[in-house]
């Protein structure tokens, strides 16, 4: 078994739970064409304000969100308390740029936290380090609505990054003291450039912020975007699937892939690159087979709902999880001695000593498991607990074309079971 780098935060529950929901919700739900719209379209403050004045999520019912997440088999959630646009979902005492001052008229975060806790889900807060609204966040040439403005120096007159850092730290204090136990803190993000431009640890005062976080929440799980060498618990590959267990300086680490349904994190009305249920199920399996977690994102609408495309996919994943979560929760990468059969992914439950073979492309009749001979006591399909008969290659009737005595042959039904991804559960001797 791979041993991961120890973490200051409590990642024990995290590596058991494996599957979480990311939620990106803010003013950008209204333009509905990417949460970076203020940057992408270089929208100045006074124009962006139209979304603040019209933010009215009248159908917001976080119980429904939490039910949809739990129904999909998710065990924790991470909500954008503030994204790069600077808008806050809670009733922060440090700004007026918050949900209570929009037509929403109230703190939207507290009820969400309650709803998800009711479903026994852990609570995570995403908090943007970047802030395109705060008057003291220094405008730089890389990102933000004013990045291409010739009068940037002029716009930066009187801005004091240290004051922004104080605001940032003050808000983190609020988040870690007003909402009960927070399990994950997900800062986003740093982009220091070799020439000294961009933003990083000196701009956020990351060391000090780290100390504050650990003082207020010693066991919270912290992501890796504060631009600190040490001082993180999890690596967070974004919008791609790592090819193998993520390592830092050669050592495997606790990691979590974050993925979208369709490319944008915030609600995007017109995107057409939505992943299918099968792809999403495969993505979850692929992640766990490499020892990671999957944080799958939803961008709720400006009315406060998950749209039908989201609900269909969550329901489809839930349908699979209902019968197959045994191959996900508490599971990890299989020990090296078991090589992955063609078109498959393996996961392993160390305590139960069971191996799970996820078959991405259903073969005709025979699945060859090299190196498995003599190691498996019993095999069954996970969806219906129907026995899968096993034979050594030389005992096959009719004979298969594998002669290797270390190979175990599984005799599969001709028809693929009616599930997204069939799983064969192997009870090891
Ligand atoms: C990014 C983006 C962003 C998203 C996030 C999630 O770095 O800035 O919009 O919130 O990653 O990982």
Coordinates of N, CA, C and O in Angstrom, one line a residue, residues 193-347:
X193 N 4.6 35.4 -10.7 CA 5.4 35.2 -11.9 C 6.9 35.4 -11.6 O 7.2 36.2 -10.6
X194 N 7.8 34.8 -12.3 CA 9.2 35.0 -12.0 C 9.7 36.4 -12.0 O 10.6 36.8 -11.2
X195 N 9.0 37.3 -12.8 CA 9.5 38.7 -12.7 C 8.9 39.5 -11.5 O 9.0 40.7 -11.5
X196 N 8.3 38.8 -10.6 CA 7.8 39.4 -9.4 C 6.4 40.0 -9.5 O 5.8 40.4 -8.5
X197 N 5.8 39.9 -10.7 CA 4.4 40.3 -10.8 C 3.5 39.2 -10.5 O 3.9 38.1 -10.1
X198 N 2.2 39.4 -10.7 CA 1.3 38.3 -10.3 C 1.1 38.4 -8.8 O 1.6 39.3 -8.1
X199 N 0.3 37.4 -8.2 CA 0.1 37.5 -6.8 C 0.4 36.1 -6.1 O 0.1 35.1 -6.7
X200 N 0.9 36.2 -4.9 CA 1.3 35.0 -4.2 C 1.4 35.3 -2.7 O 0.7 36.2 -2.2
X201 N 2.2 34.5 -2.1 CA 2.2 34.5 -0.6 C 2.4 35.9 0.1 O 1.8 36.2 1.1
X202 N 3.2 36.8 -0.6 CA 3.4 38.1 0.1 C 2.1 38.9 0.0 O 1.8 39.7 0.8
X203 N 1.4 38.8 -1.1 CA 0.2 39.6 -1.3 C -0.9 39.1 -0.3 O -1.7 39.9 0.2
X204 N -1.0 37.8 -0.1 CA -2.1 37.3 0.8 C -1.6 37.2 2.2 O -2.4 36.9 3.1
X205 N -0.3 37.4 2.4 CA 0.4 37.2 3.7 C 0.0 35.8 4.2 O -0.5 35.5 5.2
X206 N 0.4 34.8 3.3 CA 0.0 33.4 3.5 C 0.5 32.8 4.8 O -0.3 32.0 5.4
X207 N 1.7 33.1 5.2 CA 2.2 32.4 6.4 C 1.3 32.8 7.6 O 0.9 31.9 8.4
X208 N 1.0 34.1 7.7 CA 0.2 34.6 8.8 C -1.2 34.0 8.7 O -1.9 33.6 9.6
X209 N -1.7 33.9 7.4 CA -3.1 33.4 7.2 C -3.1 31.9 7.6 O -4.0 31.4 8.3
X210 N -2.0 31.2 7.2 CA -2.0 29.8 7.6 C -2.0 29.6 9.1 O -2.7 28.8 9.6
X211 N -1.2 30.4 9.8 CA -1.2 30.4 11.3 C -2.6 30.6 11.9 O -3.0 30.0 12.8
X212 N -3.3 31.6 11.3 CA -4.6 31.9 11.8 C -5.6 30.7 11.6 O -6.3 30.4 12.5
X213 N -5.5 30.1 10.4 CA -6.4 29.0 10.1 C -6.1 27.9 11.1 O -7.0 27.3 11.7
X214 N -4.8 27.5 11.3 CA -4.5 26.4 12.2 C -4.9 26.7 13.6 O -5.2 25.8 14.4
X215 N -4.8 28.0 14.0 CA -5.2 28.4 15.4 C -6.8 28.2 15.5 O -7.2 27.6 16.5
X216 N -7.5 28.6 14.6 CA -9.0 28.6 14.7 C -9.5 27.2 14.4 O -10.6 26.8 14.9
X217 N -8.8 26.5 13.5 CA -9.4 25.1 13.1 C -8.2 24.2 12.9 O -7.8 23.9 11.8
X218 N -7.6 23.7 14.0 CA -6.3 23.0 13.9 C -6.4 21.8 12.9 O -5.4 21.4 12.3
X219 N -7.6 21.2 12.8 CA -7.6 19.9 12.0 C -8.3 20.1 10.6 O -8.6 19.1 10.0
X220 N -8.6 21.3 10.3 CA -9.2 21.6 9.0 C -8.3 21.1 7.9 O -7.1 21.2 8.0
X221 N -8.9 20.6 6.8 CA -8.2 20.3 5.6 C -8.0 21.5 4.7 O -8.9 22.2 4.4
X222 N -6.7 21.8 4.4 CA -6.4 23.0 3.6 C -5.9 22.6 2.2 O -5.1 21.7 2.1
X223 N -6.3 23.3 1.2 CA -5.8 23.0 -0.1 C -4.5 23.6 -0.4 O -3.9 24.2 0.6
X224 N -4.0 23.6 -1.6 CA -2.6 23.9 -1.9 C -2.4 25.2 -2.7 O -1.4 25.3 -3.4
X225 N -3.3 26.2 -2.6 CA -3.2 27.3 -3.5 C -2.8 28.6 -2.8 O -3.0 29.7 -3.3
X226 N -2.2 28.5 -1.6 CA -1.8 29.7 -0.9 C -0.3 30.1 -1.3 O 0.2 31.1 -0.7
X227 N 0.3 29.4 -2.2 CA 1.7 29.6 -2.6 C 2.6 29.3 -1.4 O 3.6 30.1 -1.2
X228 N 2.4 28.3 -0.7 CA 3.3 27.9 0.4 C 3.9 26.5 0.1 O 3.2 25.6 -0.4
X229 N 5.2 26.3 0.3 CA 5.8 25.0 0.1 C 5.2 24.0 1.0 O 4.8 22.9 0.5
X230 N 5.2 24.2 2.3 CA 4.5 23.4 3.2 C 3.2 24.1 3.5 O 2.9 25.1 2.9
X231 N 2.4 23.6 4.4 CA 1.2 24.3 4.8 C 0.1 24.1 3.8 O -0.7 24.9 3.4
X232 N 0.0 22.8 3.4 CA -1.2 22.4 2.7 C -1.4 20.9 3.0 O -0.4 20.2 3.3
X233 N -2.6 20.4 2.8 CA -2.9 19.0 3.1 C -3.2 18.2 1.8 O -2.9 17.0 1.7
X234 N -3.8 18.9 0.8 CA -4.2 18.2 -0.4 C -3.8 18.9 -1.6 O -3.8 20.1 -1.7
X235 N -3.5 18.1 -2.6 CA -3.2 18.7 -4.0 C -4.5 18.7 -4.8 O -5.3 17.7 -4.6
X236 N -4.7 19.6 -5.6 CA -6.0 19.8 -6.2 C -5.9 20.0 -7.8 O -6.2 21.0 -8.3
X237 N -5.5 18.9 -8.5 CA -5.5 19.0 -9.9 C -6.9 19.4 -10.4 O -7.9 18.9 -9.9
X238 N -6.9 20.3 -11.4 CA -8.2 20.9 -11.9 C -8.5 20.6 -13.3 O -7.6 20.9 -14.2
X239 N -9.6 20.1 -13.6 CA -10.1 19.8 -15.0 C -9.3 18.9 -15.8 O -9.2 19.0 -17.0
X240 N -8.5 18.0 -15.1 CA -7.9 16.9 -15.9 C -7.7 15.7 -14.9 O -7.8 15.9 -13.7
X241 N -7.6 14.5 -15.5 CA -7.4 13.4 -14.6 C -5.9 13.0 -14.6 O -5.3 12.7 -15.7
X242 N -5.3 13.0 -13.4 CA -3.9 12.6 -13.3 C -3.7 11.2 -13.9 O -4.6 10.4 -13.7
X243 N -2.6 10.9 -14.4 CA -2.4 9.6 -15.0 C -2.1 8.6 -13.9 O -2.2 7.4 -14.1
X244 N -1.5 9.0 -12.8 CA -1.3 8.1 -11.6 C -1.4 8.9 -10.3 O -1.6 10.1 -10.4
X245 N -1.2 8.2 -9.2 CA -1.3 8.8 -7.9 C -0.5 10.0 -7.9 O 0.7 10.0 -8.2
X246 N -1.0 11.2 -7.4 CA -0.3 12.4 -7.5 C 0.9 12.4 -6.4 O 0.7 12.0 -5.3
X247 N 2.0 12.8 -6.9 CA 3.2 12.9 -6.0 C 3.8 14.3 -5.9 O 3.7 15.0 -6.9
X248 N 4.4 14.6 -4.8 CA 5.2 15.8 -4.7 C 6.5 15.4 -4.2 O 6.7 14.7 -3.2
X249 N 7.6 15.9 -4.9 CA 9.0 15.4 -4.6 C 9.0 13.9 -4.5 O 9.7 13.4 -3.5
X250 N 8.4 13.2 -5.3 CA 8.4 11.8 -5.3 C 7.5 11.1 -4.4 O 7.3 9.8 -4.4
X251 N 6.9 11.8 -3.4 CA 6.1 11.2 -2.4 C 4.6 11.3 -2.7 O 4.2 12.4 -3.0
X252 N 3.9 10.2 -2.6 CA 2.5 10.3 -2.9 C 1.8 11.2 -1.8 O 2.2 11.2 -0.7
X253 N 0.8 11.9 -2.3 CA 0.1 12.9 -1.4 C -1.4 12.6 -1.4 O -1.9 11.9 -2.3
X254 N -2.1 13.2 -0.5 CA -3.6 13.1 -0.5 C -4.0 14.1 -1.6 O -3.5 15.2 -1.7
X255 N -4.9 13.6 -2.5 CA -5.3 14.5 -3.6 C -6.7 14.4 -4.0 O -7.4 13.5 -3.6
X256 N -7.2 15.5 -4.6 CA -8.6 15.6 -5.0 C -8.7 16.3 -6.4 O -8.2 17.4 -6.5
X257 N -9.2 15.6 -7.3 CA -9.4 16.2 -8.6 C -10.7 17.0 -8.6 O -11.7 16.5 -8.0
X258 N -10.7 18.2 -9.1 CA -12.0 19.0 -9.2 C -12.3 19.0 -10.7 O -11.5 19.3 -11.5
X259 N -13.6 18.8 -10.9 CA -14.1 18.6 -12.3 C -15.4 19.3 -12.4 O -16.2 19.4 -11.5
X260 N -15.7 19.7 -13.7 CA -17.0 20.3 -14.0 C -17.8 19.4 -14.8 O -17.3 18.4 -15.4
X261 N -19.1 19.7 -14.9 CA -20.0 18.9 -15.8 C -19.7 19.3 -17.2 O -19.8 18.5 -18.2
X262 N -19.4 20.6 -17.4 CA -19.4 21.1 -18.8 C -18.3 22.1 -19.1 O -18.3 22.7 -20.2
X263 N -17.4 22.4 -18.2 CA -16.3 23.4 -18.5 C -16.3 24.6 -17.6 O -15.3 25.0 -17.0
X264 N -17.5 25.2 -17.5 CA -17.6 26.4 -16.7 C -17.9 25.9 -15.3 O -18.5 24.9 -15.1
X265 N -17.5 26.7 -14.3 CA -17.8 26.4 -12.9 C -19.1 27.0 -12.5 O -20.0 26.4 -11.8
X266 N -19.3 28.3 -12.8 CA -20.5 29.0 -12.6 C -21.6 28.5 -13.6 O -21.2 28.0 -14.6
X267 N -22.8 28.8 -13.3 CA -23.9 28.4 -14.2 C -23.7 28.9 -15.6 O -23.4 30.1 -15.7
X268 N -23.7 28.1 -16.6 CA -23.5 28.5 -18.0 C -24.6 27.9 -18.8 O -24.8 26.7 -19.0
X269 N -25.5 28.8 -19.3 CA -26.7 28.4 -20.0 C -26.4 27.7 -21.3 O -27.0 26.7 -21.5
X270 N -25.4 28.2 -22.0 CA -25.3 27.7 -23.4 C -24.2 26.7 -23.7 O -24.0 26.4 -24.9
X271 N -23.5 26.3 -22.7 CA -22.5 25.3 -22.9 C -23.0 24.0 -23.4 O -24.0 23.5 -22.9
X272 N -22.3 23.4 -24.4 CA -22.9 22.1 -24.9 C -21.9 20.9 -24.7 O -22.1 19.8 -25.2
X273 N -20.9 21.1 -23.9 CA -19.9 20.1 -23.7 C -20.1 19.3 -22.4 O -19.2 18.9 -21.7
X274 N -21.4 19.0 -22.1 CA -21.7 18.3 -20.9 C -21.3 16.9 -21.0 O -21.5 16.2 -22.0
X275 N -20.7 16.4 -19.9 CA -20.2 15.0 -19.9 C -21.4 14.1 -19.6 O -22.4 14.5 -19.0
X276 N -21.4 12.9 -20.1 CA -22.5 11.9 -19.9 C -22.4 11.3 -18.5 O -21.3 11.3 -17.9
X277 N -23.4 10.7 -18.1 CA -23.4 10.0 -16.8 C -22.3 8.9 -16.8 O -21.6 8.8 -15.9
X278 N -22.2 8.1 -17.9 CA -21.2 7.1 -18.0 C -19.8 7.7 -17.8 O -19.0 7.1 -17.1
X279 N -19.6 8.8 -18.5 CA -18.2 9.4 -18.4 C -18.0 9.9 -16.9 O -16.9 9.8 -16.4
X280 N -19.0 10.4 -16.3 CA -18.8 10.9 -14.9 C -18.6 9.8 -14.0 O -17.7 9.9 -13.1
X281 N -19.3 8.7 -14.1 CA -19.1 7.5 -13.3 C -17.7 7.0 -13.5 O -17.0 6.7 -12.5
X282 N -17.3 6.9 -14.7 CA -15.9 6.5 -15.0 C -14.8 7.4 -14.4 O -13.8 6.9 -13.9
X283 N -15.2 8.7 -14.4 CA -14.2 9.6 -13.8 C -14.1 9.4 -12.3 O -12.9 9.5 -11.8
X284 N -15.2 9.2 -11.7 CA -15.1 8.9 -10.2 C -14.3 7.6 -9.9 O -13.4 7.6 -9.1
X285 N -14.5 6.6 -10.7 CA -13.8 5.3 -10.5 C -12.3 5.5 -10.8 O -11.5 5.1 -10.0
X286 N -12.0 6.2 -11.9 CA -10.7 6.4 -12.3 C -9.9 7.1 -11.2 O -8.7 6.8 -10.9
X287 N -10.6 8.1 -10.6 CA -9.9 8.9 -9.5 C -9.6 8.0 -8.3 O -8.5 8.0 -7.8
X288 N -10.6 7.2 -7.9 CA -10.3 6.4 -6.7 C -9.3 5.3 -7.0 O -8.5 4.9 -6.2
X289 N -9.3 4.8 -8.3 CA -8.3 3.8 -8.6 C -6.8 4.3 -8.6 O -5.9 3.6 -8.6
X290 N -6.7 5.7 -8.5 CA -5.4 6.3 -8.3 C -5.2 6.9 -6.9 O -4.3 7.7 -6.7
X291 N -6.1 6.5 -6.0 CA -6.0 7.0 -4.6 C -6.5 8.4 -4.4 O -6.1 9.0 -3.4
X292 N -7.3 8.9 -5.3 CA -7.7 10.3 -5.1 C -9.2 10.4 -4.8 O -10.0 9.4 -4.7
X293 N -9.6 11.7 -4.6 CA -11.0 12.1 -4.4 C -11.5 12.8 -5.6 O -10.7 13.4 -6.3
X294 N -12.8 12.8 -5.8 CA -13.4 13.6 -6.9 C -14.4 14.7 -6.3 O -15.3 14.3 -5.5
X295 N -14.1 15.9 -6.6 CA -15.0 17.0 -6.2 C -15.6 17.5 -7.5 O -15.0 18.1 -8.4
X296 N -16.9 17.2 -7.6 CA -17.6 17.4 -8.9 C -18.5 18.7 -8.7 O -19.3 18.8 -7.8
X297 N -18.4 19.6 -9.7 CA -19.0 20.9 -9.5 C -20.4 21.1 -10.1 O -20.6 20.6 -11.2
X298 N -21.2 21.8 -9.3 CA -22.5 22.3 -9.8 C -22.5 23.8 -9.8 O -22.0 24.4 -8.8
X299 N -23.0 24.4 -10.8 CA -23.3 25.8 -10.8 C -24.8 26.1 -10.8 O -25.4 26.1 -11.9
X300 N -25.3 26.4 -9.7 CA -26.8 26.6 -9.6 C -27.2 27.9 -10.3 O -26.3 28.8 -10.6
X301 N -28.4 28.0 -10.7 CA -28.9 29.1 -11.5 C -29.2 30.3 -10.6 O -29.2 30.3 -9.4
X302 N -29.4 31.4 -11.3 CA -29.7 32.7 -10.6 C -31.1 32.6 -9.8 O -31.3 33.4 -8.9
X303 N -31.9 31.7 -10.2 CA -33.2 31.5 -9.4 C -32.9 30.6 -8.1 O -33.8 30.5 -7.3
X304 N -31.7 30.0 -8.1 CA -31.4 29.2 -6.9 C -31.6 27.8 -7.1 O -31.8 27.1 -6.1
X305 N -31.6 27.3 -8.3 CA -31.9 25.8 -8.5 C -30.7 25.2 -9.2 O -29.9 25.8 -9.9
X306 N -30.6 23.8 -9.1 CA -29.8 23.0 -9.9 C -30.6 22.7 -11.2 O -31.8 22.3 -11.1
X307 N -30.1 23.0 -12.4 CA -30.9 22.8 -13.5 C -31.0 21.3 -13.9 O -30.4 20.5 -13.3
X308 N -31.9 21.0 -14.9 CA -32.3 19.7 -15.2 C -31.0 18.8 -15.6 O -30.9 17.7 -15.3
X309 N -30.1 19.5 -16.3 CA -28.9 18.8 -16.8 C -28.1 18.2 -15.6 O -27.6 17.1 -15.6
X310 N -28.1 19.1 -14.5 CA -27.4 18.7 -13.3 C -28.1 17.5 -12.6 O -27.6 16.5 -12.3
X311 N -29.4 17.8 -12.5 CA -30.2 16.8 -11.7 C -30.2 15.4 -12.4 O -30.1 14.4 -11.7
X312 N -30.3 15.4 -13.7 CA -30.2 14.1 -14.4 C -28.9 13.4 -14.2 O -28.9 12.2 -13.9
X313 N -27.8 14.1 -14.2 CA -26.5 13.5 -14.0 C -26.3 13.0 -12.6 O -25.8 12.0 -12.3
X314 N -26.7 13.9 -11.6 CA -26.6 13.4 -10.2 C -27.4 12.2 -10.0 O -27.0 11.3 -9.3
X315 N -28.6 12.2 -10.6 CA -29.5 11.0 -10.3 C -28.9 9.8 -11.0 O -28.9 8.7 -10.4
X316 N -28.3 9.9 -12.2 CA -27.6 8.8 -12.8 C -26.5 8.3 -12.0 O -26.3 7.1 -11.9
X317 N -25.7 9.2 -11.5 CA -24.5 8.7 -10.7 C -25.1 8.0 -9.4 O -24.5 7.1 -8.9
X318 N -26.1 8.6 -8.8 CA -26.7 8.0 -7.6 C -27.2 6.6 -7.9 O -27.1 5.7 -7.0
X319 N -27.8 6.4 -9.1 CA -28.3 5.1 -9.4 C -27.2 4.1 -9.4 O -27.3 3.0 -9.0
X320 N -26.0 4.5 -10.0 CA -24.9 3.6 -10.0 C -24.3 3.4 -8.6 O -24.0 2.3 -8.1
X321 N -24.2 4.6 -7.8 CA -23.6 4.5 -6.5 C -24.5 3.6 -5.5 O -23.9 3.0 -4.6
X322 N -25.8 3.6 -5.7 CA -26.7 2.8 -4.9 C -26.2 1.4 -4.8 O -26.2 0.7 -3.7
X323 N -25.7 0.8 -5.9 CA -25.3 -0.6 -5.9 C -23.8 -0.8 -5.9 O -23.3 -1.9 -5.8
X324 N -23.1 0.3 -6.1 CA -21.6 0.1 -6.3 C -20.7 1.0 -5.4 O -19.5 0.9 -5.5
X325 N -21.3 1.7 -4.4 CA -20.5 2.6 -3.6 C -19.5 1.8 -2.8 O -18.5 2.3 -2.3
X326 N -19.7 0.5 -2.6 CA -18.8 -0.4 -1.9 C -17.4 -0.4 -2.6 O -16.4 -0.6 -2.0
X327 N -17.4 -0.1 -3.9 CA -16.1 -0.1 -4.6 C -15.5 1.3 -4.6 O -14.4 1.6 -5.2
X328 N -16.1 2.3 -3.9 CA -15.7 3.7 -3.8 C -15.3 4.1 -2.4 O -14.2 4.5 -2.1
X329 N -16.3 4.0 -1.5 CA -16.0 4.4 -0.1 C -15.0 3.5 0.5 O -15.1 2.3 0.4
X330 N -14.0 4.2 1.2 CA -13.0 3.4 1.9 C -12.0 2.7 0.9 O -11.2 1.9 1.4
X331 N -12.1 2.9 -0.3 CA -11.3 2.2 -1.3 C -10.2 3.1 -1.8 O -10.2 4.3 -1.7
X332 N -9.2 2.5 -2.4 CA -8.0 3.2 -2.9 C -7.4 2.4 -4.0 O -8.0 1.4 -4.5
X333 N -6.2 2.8 -4.4 CA -5.5 2.1 -5.5 C -5.2 0.7 -5.0 O -4.8 0.4 -3.9
X334 N -5.2 -0.3 -6.0 CA -4.9 -1.7 -5.6 C -3.4 -1.9 -5.4 O -2.6 -1.2 -6.0
X335 N -3.1 -2.9 -4.6 CA -1.6 -3.2 -4.4 C -1.0 -3.5 -5.8 O -1.7 -4.1 -6.6
X336 N 0.3 -3.2 -5.9 CA 1.0 -3.4 -7.1 C 1.0 -4.8 -7.7 O 1.0 -5.0 -8.9
X337 N 0.9 -5.8 -6.8 CA 0.9 -7.2 -7.3 C -0.3 -7.5 -8.3 O -0.2 -8.5 -9.0
X338 N -1.3 -6.7 -8.2 CA -2.5 -6.9 -9.1 C -2.4 -6.0 -10.3 O -2.6 -4.8 -10.2
X339 N -2.1 -6.5 -11.5 CA -2.0 -5.6 -12.6 C -3.4 -5.4 -13.2 O -4.3 -6.3 -13.2
X340 N -3.7 -4.2 -13.7 CA -5.0 -3.8 -14.1 C -5.3 -4.5 -15.5 O -4.6 -4.3 -16.4
X341 N -6.4 -5.3 -15.5 CA -6.8 -5.9 -16.8 C -7.2 -4.9 -17.8 O -7.5 -3.7 -17.5
X342 N -7.1 -5.3 -19.1 CA -7.4 -4.4 -20.2 C -8.8 -3.7 -20.1 O -9.8 -4.4 -19.7
X343 N -8.9 -2.4 -20.3 CA -10.2 -1.7 -20.3 C -10.8 -1.6 -18.9 O -12.0 -1.4 -18.8
X344 N -10.0 -1.8 -17.9 CA -10.6 -1.8 -16.5 C -9.9 -0.8 -15.6 O -8.9 -0.3 -16.0
X345 N -10.5 -0.6 -14.5 CA -9.9 0.1 -13.4 C -10.1 -0.7 -12.1 O -11.2 -1.3 -11.9
X346 N -9.0 -0.8 -11.3 CA -9.1 -1.6 -10.0 C -9.2 -0.6 -8.9 O -8.5 0.4 -8.9
X347 N -10.1 -0.9 -7.9 CA -10.0 -0.3 -6.6 C -9.9 -1.4 -5.6 O -10.2 -2.5 -5.8

